Amino acid sequence: MFITRIEKPEKTVLSFCGIKFTRKHKKVFMDLYNKNRFYNAIVKNNFSIAERRGILEDRFYKKTGYFPNLNNPQTFNEKMTWLKLYCHDEVQKKCVDKITFKDYIAQILGKEYVIPTIAVYDRADDINFDELPQKFVIKSNCGWGGDQVIIVKDKTKINIDRVRRQANSWLVTWNNYFYQSFDWEYENLKPRILVEEFLEAIDGDVPDYKFHCFNGEPKAILTIEDRFKKGQIKKTFLDDKWNVLPIRRPHSTVNKNVKKPKLFDEMLKISRKLGEKFPFVRVDFYNTDNKIYVGELTFYPGGGVEPFATKEWDIQLGELLKLPDVKEK
Amino acid sequence: MKLFNKKISFKKNFPFIKIQKNIVGTKKDFGHMIGNRMLNYYISKYTPESMEWYMRRLFYKCNRYFPNFENPKTFNEKIHWFKLYYHNPLITTCCDKFAVKEYVEKVLGKGYTVPTIKSWTNVNDINFDELPEKFVLKVNWASGYNIIVKNKDLLNIDRVKHRLNQWMQPWSNSYYHSFNWGYKDMKPVIYAEEYIEQMDGQLYDYKFHCSDGIPRNFLVAADRFKRKSFNFYDMDWNLLPVTRGGPNIRHEIEKPKLFDKMVELSKKLAAPFPFVRCDFYEIGDKVYLGEMTFYPGGGLLDFKPLEWDYKMGSYIQLPEKWL
């Protein structure tokens, strides 16, 4: 399949084992990837928790390189997968959907901590571009990782049909995180389209702040810088007194001189307030100089399978978390 | 392709592409059709009625003639008849490679099976410090689910655990491979056995086809891991002109010392069944039972030439249906 003759030398997307893959190949990969999720949606949808566990353990070994012990979870990633399988709290369902999440934050903190919505649509045909302002952002309510987002900076210059087509592809049932890593909150979540206000202060390469709350206490903080520069992503872990921790994720570097944000104390206060109700939650902030927005609440960072550079740090982060007692184990 | 003419190694240039080797017989179709156990698991879970239709399709793909399951004549058809219409609960205990050891102890006495070291039901319970230097890890509910450990220090324990855990999942059952009924209600167990080897590094396997309690013919299997090869014999050690699942063995084979004892044992074991295949090893002065198989090759391996499919089938007499 991949050995077809290439006439013109094209720009390489990825090089692997001495072979340069071009854009053509990437299309093939993405096709296979989506087909796999489609297959999962049909077949794996109806599996019980014991059956899901087998598939997750398989995935865990392939990603992190060691076999998990879910009877007695010790490391951070093991505990994440354990929570995913056995600890189901209905409030989490509300937080995962980006539309109902805003109501939830407005109840607890207030409306000013949330990026205001302009409109919500069920179908891509319903989007009325005449109503919308000059600048806006279109999202789906269950997207992740900046995948299902379109930023519109000038309404007159976009191809409306193309935007509609792209938004329509998000609404397919199997285009859902549940079928990839069994995040139980996403099961039966109805995909919808959401239009938000465009904020210039957040646009571009602004650092992200992610507060990991262990049993309600923000004990570890992750900052991400230079996200859009290829090969220069900086991921730094800090403790709650802004001391750099020697944790490193693979394929990234540590920046030892991270600037402390002005509203750091308020961020701590907010994440304490939000983290009270859950055994573990990661609060993501968009930070400008004089204002804070809560981006999202993440319950299983990296799907519970993202590796650390050494296993020691996986264990030491895991020690911070105390698991709740669950009846059906 | 040009690549091959220049003798550039394909493996070095494309290490991520798996090369499908030329597999003897119909193994190619066999693997392609029934490889996806997860899909079979799903099908059997939700549409059990269509199973028979699915089996007919598989049968045609692998054996190249359309079967008649109601009035079976050939060997492969009769095996399918047993899958569909003969549900004797004793088959389930004898298919189970772990539970059969107790059964054999009752019928034959002690010392006819390879001794087990320990057994577990969950992968995380395994303590590798307890085990000896050489051993074999097995899962009971399908064929080929074994890991041979010759040196424990070189073992990647996480990898072994991962592999064992894959074999313990419900869709790894042999039932979802070729719908062998005997495995359907089985419970999976991991167990460690002692490592056995014959003097010259070979391990010959003597397999007796018994119908109505009498061994009719047998086959010898050799070169399990390099080049699977089989010889068919009748009970007087005459080589039969037939192959199934692999070519004939290249070198000559001597009659084992304990051959008469094997025949005796297989008569005892096969007595309650209309058809069974008993597998034996000979190690030193001892005979070990390998397994009792009720569905050799899943009924999906073809005989070459085809007439032997009819001849082998004529030895089996069908009992009444048991559902």
XYZ file of C-alpha atoms in Angstrom:
652
model
C 0.000 0.000 0.000
C 2.756 2.444 0.941
C 5.204 1.429 -1.775
C 3.521 3.278 -4.637
C 5.840 5.318 -6.802
C 6.060 8.988 -5.938
C 6.608 11.329 -8.877
C 7.465 14.597 -7.189
C 9.338 14.923 -3.940
C 6.830 16.195 -1.432
C 7.110 17.801 1.956
C 7.696 15.170 4.625
C 5.186 14.960 7.396
C 6.872 12.282 9.441
C 10.022 10.219 9.142
C 10.136 6.757 10.643
C 12.709 3.971 10.245
C 14.496 5.939 7.562
C 11.388 6.352 5.409
C 9.872 9.755 4.721
C 6.102 9.884 4.803
C 4.362 12.583 2.834
C 0.904 14.082 2.981
C -0.542 11.289 0.842
C 0.487 8.703 3.392
C -0.915 10.736 6.248
C -4.327 10.597 4.601
C -4.157 6.807 4.528
C -3.180 6.677 8.196
C -6.001 8.989 9.230
C -8.487 6.908 7.264
C -7.440 3.740 9.046
C -7.541 5.535 12.368
C -11.119 6.685 11.866
C -12.205 3.275 10.615
C -10.887 1.753 13.803
C -13.028 4.076 15.893
C -16.027 3.225 13.740
C -15.428 -0.464 14.346
C -15.133 0.154 18.074
C -18.425 2.045 18.108
C -20.213 -0.949 16.662
C -18.447 -3.780 18.444
C -17.037 -2.545 21.722
C -19.952 -0.324 22.627
C -21.813 -2.997 24.554
C -18.946 -4.425 26.560
C -19.181 -4.742 30.337
C -16.656 -3.180 32.704
C -14.691 -6.411 33.147
C -14.388 -6.688 29.369
C -13.362 -3.038 29.033
C -10.658 -3.628 31.610
C -8.987 -6.213 29.389
C -8.832 -3.821 26.450
C -7.550 -0.950 28.600
C -4.790 -3.102 30.114
C -3.725 -4.042 26.628
C -3.582 -0.381 25.585
C -1.777 0.547 28.794
C 1.070 -1.880 28.152
C 1.511 -0.753 24.563
C 1.715 2.949 25.497
C 3.641 2.980 28.783
C 5.751 -0.161 28.520
C 4.772 -1.853 31.770
C 1.847 -4.029 32.732
C -0.595 -2.411 35.188
C -1.689 -4.018 38.435
C -5.277 -2.815 38.778
C -5.970 -5.045 41.794
C -3.589 -2.858 43.789
C -2.922 0.367 41.826
C 0.221 2.283 42.830
C 1.419 4.541 40.016
C -0.325 7.662 38.715
C -1.375 6.098 35.429
C -2.633 2.929 37.128
C -4.749 5.004 39.484
C -6.206 6.998 36.597
C -7.331 3.832 34.795
C -8.696 2.432 38.050
C -10.807 5.566 38.565
C -11.973 5.375 34.974
C -13.251 1.835 35.447
C -14.678 1.735 38.942
C -15.391 5.242 40.304
C -18.401 6.761 38.515
C -19.822 10.045 39.803
C -22.738 11.552 37.859
C -21.468 15.143 38.354
C -18.510 14.378 36.114
C -20.885 13.856 33.202
C -22.023 17.449 33.559
C -18.457 18.781 33.586
C -17.287 16.951 30.490
C -19.901 18.384 28.134
C -18.631 21.888 27.280
C -22.125 23.392 27.162
C -23.390 22.196 30.545
C -19.927 22.744 32.028
C -20.370 26.513 31.715
C -23.579 26.435 33.738
C -21.819 24.366 36.382
C -18.962 26.875 36.727
C -21.373 29.814 36.727
C -23.227 28.248 39.667
C -20.132 27.722 41.788
C -17.811 30.614 40.857
C -19.789 33.093 38.810
C -20.320 33.963 35.186
C -17.155 36.047 34.763
C -14.884 32.965 34.891
C -16.284 31.475 31.713
C -15.909 32.470 28.060
C -19.422 33.586 27.044
C -21.323 31.530 24.482
C -23.083 33.078 21.516
C -25.157 30.161 20.229
C -25.671 26.393 20.389
C -26.761 24.284 17.403
C -27.861 20.674 16.985
C -27.046 20.398 13.304
C -24.533 21.978 10.963
C -27.321 23.239 8.676
C -28.748 25.329 11.493
C -25.720 27.595 11.828
C -26.918 31.050 10.887
C -23.859 33.053 9.893
C -25.811 36.322 9.617
C -26.501 36.316 13.351
C -22.877 35.820 14.339
C -20.385 38.651 14.934
C -17.282 39.368 12.861
C -14.986 37.180 14.971
C -15.914 33.941 16.716
C -14.852 30.367 17.537
C -16.764 27.205 16.545
C -16.322 24.082 18.680
C -17.978 20.761 19.304
C -19.073 20.030 22.855
C -17.048 16.828 23.227
C -13.837 17.576 21.332
C -10.397 17.350 22.876
C -6.810 18.395 22.355
C -7.656 21.373 20.101
C -8.908 18.911 17.514
C -12.472 20.016 16.869
C -12.045 23.794 16.836
C -12.306 26.394 14.064
C -11.151 29.946 14.815
C -12.778 32.539 12.564
C -11.013 35.904 12.582
C -12.793 37.429 9.600
C -16.254 36.233 8.677
C -16.204 37.540 5.128
C -13.159 35.526 4.103
C -14.264 32.011 5.088
C -15.792 29.359 2.856
C -19.104 28.755 4.591
C -19.820 25.389 2.999
C -16.456 24.097 4.006
C -16.938 25.145 7.618
C -20.366 23.478 7.612
C -18.914 20.275 6.211
C -16.168 20.195 8.829
C -18.610 20.875 11.655
C -20.897 18.169 10.331
C -18.119 15.577 10.564
C -17.837 16.210 14.330
C -21.436 15.168 14.879
C -20.955 11.549 13.828
C -21.690 9.184 16.703
C -18.408 7.316 16.552
C -16.341 10.496 16.562
C -16.312 10.245 20.314
C -13.585 9.799 22.885
C -15.414 6.921 24.518
C -14.678 4.566 21.670
C -10.976 5.182 21.916
C -10.232 5.006 25.618
C -13.531 4.167 27.398
C -13.950 7.456 29.260
C -17.330 6.527 30.679
C -18.651 10.127 30.800
C -18.626 10.380 27.031
C -20.854 7.346 26.540
C -24.215 8.384 25.019
C -23.123 12.032 25.051
C -25.017 13.844 22.304
C -22.594 15.794 20.100
C -23.557 19.436 19.474
C -22.021 22.558 17.996
C -21.064 25.508 20.160
C -20.148 29.069 19.107
C -18.039 31.126 21.521
C -16.759 34.676 21.659
C -13.266 35.264 20.298
C -10.931 36.757 22.924
C -7.780 38.359 21.562
C -5.923 38.112 24.852
C -6.057 34.310 24.695
C -5.197 34.017 21.011
C -1.743 32.782 19.961
C 1.023 31.199 21.989
C -0.123 31.979 25.517
C 1.143 29.558 28.198
C -1.366 27.100 29.676
C -1.667 26.428 33.405
C -2.995 23.063 34.496
C -3.591 22.477 38.205
C -3.648 18.807 39.267
C -5.881 18.515 42.353
C -5.191 15.389 44.438
C -8.112 14.874 46.851
C -8.907 18.597 46.583
C -5.348 19.919 47.045
C -3.520 21.375 44.001
C -0.209 19.625 44.661
C 1.192 19.640 41.130
C 0.997 22.298 38.429
C 1.863 21.849 34.778
C 2.681 24.714 32.425
C 2.845 24.303 28.667
C 4.753 26.824 26.529
C 5.564 27.123 22.814
C 2.828 24.723 21.888
C 2.824 25.635 18.193
C 6.584 25.619 17.599
C 7.471 22.169 16.321
C 9.826 20.215 18.539
C 10.110 22.994 21.105
C 7.238 22.214 23.445
C 8.135 22.977 27.047
C 6.267 21.117 29.743
C 7.244 21.972 33.319
C 5.886 20.482 36.506
C 5.823 22.669 39.638
C 4.603 22.267 43.194
C 2.103 24.617 44.847
C 4.916 26.981 46.053
C 6.229 27.397 42.504
C 9.330 25.196 42.830
C 10.274 23.291 39.697
C 9.942 19.490 40.035
C 12.301 17.225 38.067
C 9.452 15.472 36.229
C 9.666 15.241 32.466
C 7.327 13.940 29.825
C 8.947 12.373 26.739
C 9.298 14.530 23.580
C 9.411 17.769 25.565
C 11.853 19.923 27.539
C 11.709 21.566 30.954
C 11.881 25.348 31.299
C 13.441 26.100 34.710
C 12.722 29.826 34.662
C 8.966 29.867 34.267
C 7.265 33.167 35.018
C 4.837 33.108 37.875
C 1.446 34.431 36.757
C 0.125 37.511 38.576
C -3.119 35.903 39.678
C -1.483 32.701 40.941
C -3.052 32.817 44.415
C -6.520 33.225 42.999
C -5.950 30.285 40.688
C -5.013 28.139 43.675
C -8.142 29.230 45.492
C -10.376 28.410 42.543
C -8.831 24.999 41.903
C -9.239 24.133 45.590
C -12.896 25.037 45.361
C -13.490 22.996 42.218
C -11.408 20.025 43.296
C -13.230 19.417 46.583
C -15.865 17.167 45.089
C -13.676 14.794 43.113
C -10.891 12.348 44.052
C -8.832 13.716 41.190
C -9.358 16.557 38.747
C -7.162 18.721 36.528
C -8.307 22.342 36.212
C -7.126 24.128 33.053
C -6.900 27.920 33.036
C -6.650 30.473 30.280
C -4.696 33.287 31.881
C -4.457 36.916 30.831
C -2.769 39.640 32.883
C -5.823 40.718 34.790
C -8.381 37.991 34.213
C -8.786 34.226 34.592
C -10.978 31.902 32.549
C -11.584 28.275 33.443
C -11.009 26.276 30.260
C -12.086 22.783 31.206
C -12.031 20.080 33.857
C -10.112 16.950 32.917
C -10.538 13.771 34.951
C -8.099 11.441 33.205
C -5.099 13.393 31.847
C -3.554 11.643 28.881
C -6.282 9.008 29.026
C -4.398 7.418 31.935
C -1.735 6.045 29.588
C 0.616 8.961 28.882
C 4.126 7.878 29.915
C 6.670 9.802 32.003
C 10.356 9.904 31.146
C 11.105 7.573 34.078
C 8.798 5.276 35.989
C 9.910 6.758 39.344
C 7.926 9.910 38.767
C 4.904 7.910 37.809
C 5.140 6.275 41.240
C 5.822 9.506 43.149
C 2.879 11.339 41.590
C 0.752 8.283 42.314
C 1.623 8.444 46.010
C -0.036 11.860 46.287
C -3.459 10.453 45.417
C -5.616 8.538 47.874
C -8.264 6.437 46.186
C -11.844 6.427 47.497
C -13.553 3.254 48.696
C -15.825 1.806 46.066
C -18.220 -1.039 46.794
C -18.149 -2.876 43.481
C -14.532 -3.475 42.670
C 9.367 -6.028 -7.965
C 12.734 -4.418 -8.500
C 13.578 -4.565 -4.851
C 13.817 -8.329 -4.928
C 15.930 -8.505 -8.091
C 18.600 -6.338 -6.529
C 18.590 -8.530 -3.425
C 18.077 -5.657 -1.042
C 16.571 -7.039 2.129
C 12.921 -6.168 2.404
C 12.992 -6.516 6.170
C 15.631 -3.840 6.641
C 13.909 -1.273 4.455
C 10.367 -1.876 5.591
C 10.578 -3.265 9.125
C 7.033 -2.210 10.010
C 5.356 -4.225 7.241
C 4.625 -7.821 8.128
C 5.484 -10.216 5.322
C 3.037 -13.038 4.873
C 5.043 -16.180 4.302
C 3.881 -18.923 1.979
C 1.868 -21.106 4.256
C 1.260 -24.716 3.357
C -2.195 -25.844 2.333
C -5.230 -23.707 3.008
C -3.799 -22.033 6.088
C -3.889 -18.699 4.252
C -7.659 -18.691 3.928
C -7.991 -20.162 7.357
C -6.169 -17.324 9.049
C -7.848 -14.592 7.101
C -11.361 -15.772 7.731
C -11.277 -16.542 11.415
C -8.509 -14.339 12.700
C -10.776 -11.688 14.148
C -11.946 -13.258 17.386
C -13.325 -9.977 18.683
C -15.747 -9.814 15.756
C -16.750 -13.471 16.226
C -17.336 -12.768 19.908
C -19.646 -9.915 19.008
C -21.512 -11.981 16.390
C -22.097 -14.903 18.748
C -23.238 -12.511 21.476
C -25.932 -10.837 19.444
C -27.001 -13.144 16.629
C -26.589 -16.776 17.755
C -29.014 -17.984 15.048
C -26.755 -16.955 12.209
C -23.866 -19.022 13.589
C -24.690 -22.057 11.474
C -24.785 -19.968 8.334
C -21.415 -18.512 9.289
C -19.934 -21.990 9.858
C -21.083 -23.168 6.430
C -19.374 -20.188 4.834
C -16.143 -20.859 6.700
C -16.292 -24.517 5.759
C -16.636 -23.737 2.073
C -13.774 -21.236 2.154
C -11.373 -23.653 3.827
C -12.324 -27.051 2.376
C -13.520 -26.003 -1.100
C -16.728 -28.038 -1.094
C -20.107 -27.183 0.342
C -20.976 -29.180 3.487
C -24.088 -31.058 4.483
C -24.311 -30.916 8.268
C -27.544 -32.940 8.534
C -26.218 -36.028 6.691
C -22.457 -35.810 7.098
C -20.182 -38.190 5.213
C -16.658 -36.800 5.310
C -14.373 -36.448 8.307
C -14.605 -32.655 8.408
C -18.394 -32.671 8.075
C -18.723 -35.136 10.932
C -16.591 -32.961 13.187
C -18.964 -30.111 12.456
C -21.869 -32.391 13.301
C -20.330 -32.948 16.733
C -20.001 -29.195 17.193
C -23.655 -28.614 16.421
C -25.562 -31.633 17.717
C -23.506 -33.542 20.280
C -23.257 -31.518 23.514
C -21.948 -34.048 26.004
C -20.854 -32.236 29.202
C -17.944 -34.670 29.620
C -16.416 -33.126 26.492
C -16.073 -29.768 28.258
C -13.988 -31.254 31.072
C -11.817 -33.204 28.644
C -11.212 -30.241 26.312
C -10.039 -28.175 29.272
C -6.289 -28.737 29.377
C -6.123 -28.074 33.110
C -9.232 -29.959 34.300
C -8.396 -33.008 32.155
C -5.506 -33.843 34.483
C -7.878 -34.720 37.311
C -10.012 -36.784 34.947
C -6.984 -38.734 33.734
C -5.934 -39.446 37.300
C -9.335 -41.022 37.912
C -9.325 -43.171 34.776
C -5.669 -44.178 34.349
C -4.002 -43.420 37.671
C -1.172 -41.107 38.650
C 1.847 -40.187 36.546
C 0.351 -39.919 33.075
C 0.269 -36.109 32.828
C 2.994 -33.472 32.988
C 3.082 -32.278 36.609
C 1.797 -28.754 37.262
C 3.686 -26.335 39.475
C 0.945 -23.830 40.250
C -2.224 -22.267 38.855
C -3.771 -18.777 38.976
C -6.951 -17.055 37.843
C -5.557 -13.511 37.606
C -2.321 -12.361 35.986
C -1.433 -10.007 38.824
C -1.271 -12.863 41.330
C 1.685 -14.555 39.626
C 4.861 -14.478 41.713
C 7.798 -15.200 39.432
C 10.243 -15.656 42.343
C 8.528 -18.899 43.354
C 8.952 -20.539 39.967
C 11.979 -22.670 39.009
C 14.624 -21.887 36.368
C 12.820 -23.668 33.512
C 9.060 -23.909 33.124
C 6.154 -23.519 30.705
C 3.250 -21.103 31.186
C -0.081 -22.081 29.662
C -3.686 -20.953 29.399
C -6.186 -23.782 29.234
C -8.844 -22.778 26.724
C -7.237 -22.825 23.282
C -4.366 -24.383 21.398
C -1.013 -22.659 21.131
C -1.449 -20.562 24.253
C 1.889 -21.365 25.868
C 5.133 -19.601 26.727
C 8.248 -21.732 27.051
C 10.760 -20.296 29.502
C 14.240 -21.807 29.308
C 16.043 -19.097 31.276
C 14.069 -17.105 33.800
C 16.644 -14.301 34.119
C 16.195 -13.255 30.494
C 12.429 -12.988 30.835
C 10.613 -9.697 30.241
C 7.982 -10.102 32.930
C 5.726 -7.216 31.866
C 5.588 -8.560 28.340
C 4.702 -12.055 29.545
C 1.966 -10.681 31.785
C 0.545 -8.649 28.918
C 0.460 -11.668 26.643
C -1.143 -13.896 29.283
C -3.723 -11.210 30.006
C -4.633 -11.073 26.319
C -5.208 -14.820 26.364
C -7.423 -14.546 29.438
C -9.943 -12.205 27.799
C -13.348 -13.751 26.964
C -12.916 -13.326 23.198
C -9.653 -15.314 23.256
C -11.637 -18.485 23.836
C -11.209 -21.166 21.183
C -14.980 -21.095 20.707
C -14.668 -17.737 18.968
C -11.909 -19.048 16.744
C -13.774 -21.827 14.965
C -16.905 -22.321 17.116
C -15.807 -25.516 18.883
C -18.689 -26.149 21.258
C -16.630 -27.920 23.929
C -14.841 -24.730 24.891
C -17.936 -22.573 25.189
C -18.651 -22.712 28.927
C -15.061 -23.134 30.049
C -13.398 -20.949 32.666
C -9.867 -19.709 31.958
C -6.935 -20.686 34.199
C -3.251 -19.853 33.931
C -0.953 -22.658 35.019
C 2.749 -23.411 35.070
C 4.031 -26.819 34.012
C 7.408 -28.471 34.273
C 9.626 -28.172 31.210
C 10.025 -31.442 29.249
C 12.327 -32.311 26.365
C 13.393 -35.467 24.572
C 17.021 -36.525 24.227
C 17.788 -35.081 20.778
C 15.905 -31.814 21.271
C 12.923 -33.070 19.268
C 9.519 -33.665 20.759
C 7.512 -36.227 18.822
C 3.773 -36.197 19.280
C 1.758 -39.400 18.687
C -1.902 -38.690 17.970
C -4.464 -41.510 17.848
C -7.784 -41.083 16.067
C -10.166 -43.239 18.096
C -13.777 -43.908 17.213
C -16.059 -46.008 19.428
C -13.146 -46.647 21.763
C -10.848 -48.220 19.167
C -7.812 -46.427 17.683
C -8.181 -46.637 13.881
C -5.086 -44.764 12.749
C -2.578 -42.283 14.109
C -0.295 -39.484 13.085
C 3.143 -38.386 14.189
C 3.933 -34.677 14.469
C 7.474 -33.277 14.391
C 9.289 -29.930 14.092
C 6.627 -28.043 15.955
C 8.283 -24.632 15.779
C 10.252 -24.620 12.530
C 8.432 -26.611 9.864
C 5.315 -28.321 11.057
C 5.146 -31.761 9.482
C 2.908 -34.773 9.943
C 2.918 -38.452 8.961
C -0.261 -40.548 8.861
C 0.026 -44.267 9.677
C -2.373 -47.136 10.064
C -2.092 -49.300 13.164
C 0.522 -51.612 11.559
C 2.941 -48.718 10.890
C 2.260 -48.444 7.153
C 2.614 -44.868 5.876
C -0.665 -43.632 4.378
C -0.534 -41.464 1.221
C -2.271 -38.435 2.730
C -1.311 -35.050 4.195
C -3.274 -32.607 6.278
C -2.087 -29.273 7.685
C 1.532 -29.765 6.594
C 3.986 -31.823 4.525
C 5.395 -35.243 5.422
C 8.361 -35.585 7.754
C 11.683 -35.630 5.891
C 13.608 -38.148 8.010
C 12.631 -41.651 9.028
C 10.871 -42.321 12.291
C 11.452 -45.299 14.543
C 8.695 -47.045 16.378
C 8.737 -45.901 20.035
C 9.359 -48.491 22.743
C 6.134 -47.790 24.579
C 3.871 -47.832 21.529
C 1.724 -50.725 22.760
C 1.152 -48.949 26.038
C -0.026 -45.836 24.215
C -2.599 -47.903 22.298
C -3.804 -49.450 25.521
C -4.187 -46.065 27.222
C -5.988 -44.493 24.293
C -8.498 -47.358 24.316
C -9.288 -46.641 27.956
C -9.590 -42.887 27.447
C -11.702 -43.069 24.297
C -14.259 -45.546 25.648
C -17.065 -43.065 26.531
C -16.832 -41.023 23.310
C -17.950 -41.642 19.699
C -14.859 -39.808 18.460
C -11.726 -38.420 20.120
C -8.073 -37.851 19.301
C -5.610 -38.670 22.101
C -2.125 -37.131 21.996
C 0.851 -38.730 23.732
C 4.515 -37.920 24.356
C 7.214 -40.427 25.183
C 9.884 -39.129 27.544
C 12.392 -41.648 28.901
C 10.430 -44.574 30.309
C 7.234 -42.615 30.698
C 4.196 -41.839 28.583
C 2.533 -38.475 29.053
C -0.894 -37.444 27.820
C -0.711 -34.163 25.911
C -4.369 -33.460 25.370
C -7.672 -34.938 24.243
C -8.977 -33.235 21.106
C -12.539 -33.529 19.885
C -12.250 -31.109 16.958
C -8.897 -31.734 15.205
C -8.031 -28.725 13.062
C -11.438 -27.277 13.849
C -12.755 -29.415 10.992
C -11.380 -26.758 8.659
C -8.099 -28.299 7.448
C -8.420 -30.123 4.134
C -7.070 -33.596 3.314
C -4.865 -34.030 0.268
C -6.092 -35.950 -1.727
C -9.765 -35.416 -0.968
C -10.764 -39.102 -1.044
C -9.077 -39.576 2.306
C -11.572 -37.149 3.789
C -14.256 -39.742 2.932
C -12.144 -42.699 4.073
C -11.375 -41.153 7.457
C -15.013 -40.157 7.803
C -16.195 -43.712 7.210
C -14.521 -44.850 10.462
C -16.728 -42.554 12.552
C -20.241 -43.736 13.363
C -22.584 -41.032 14.563
C -24.483 -41.506 17.840
C -27.880 -40.024 18.661
C -28.138 -36.261 19.033
C -27.372 -34.838 22.474
C -28.530 -31.265 23.036
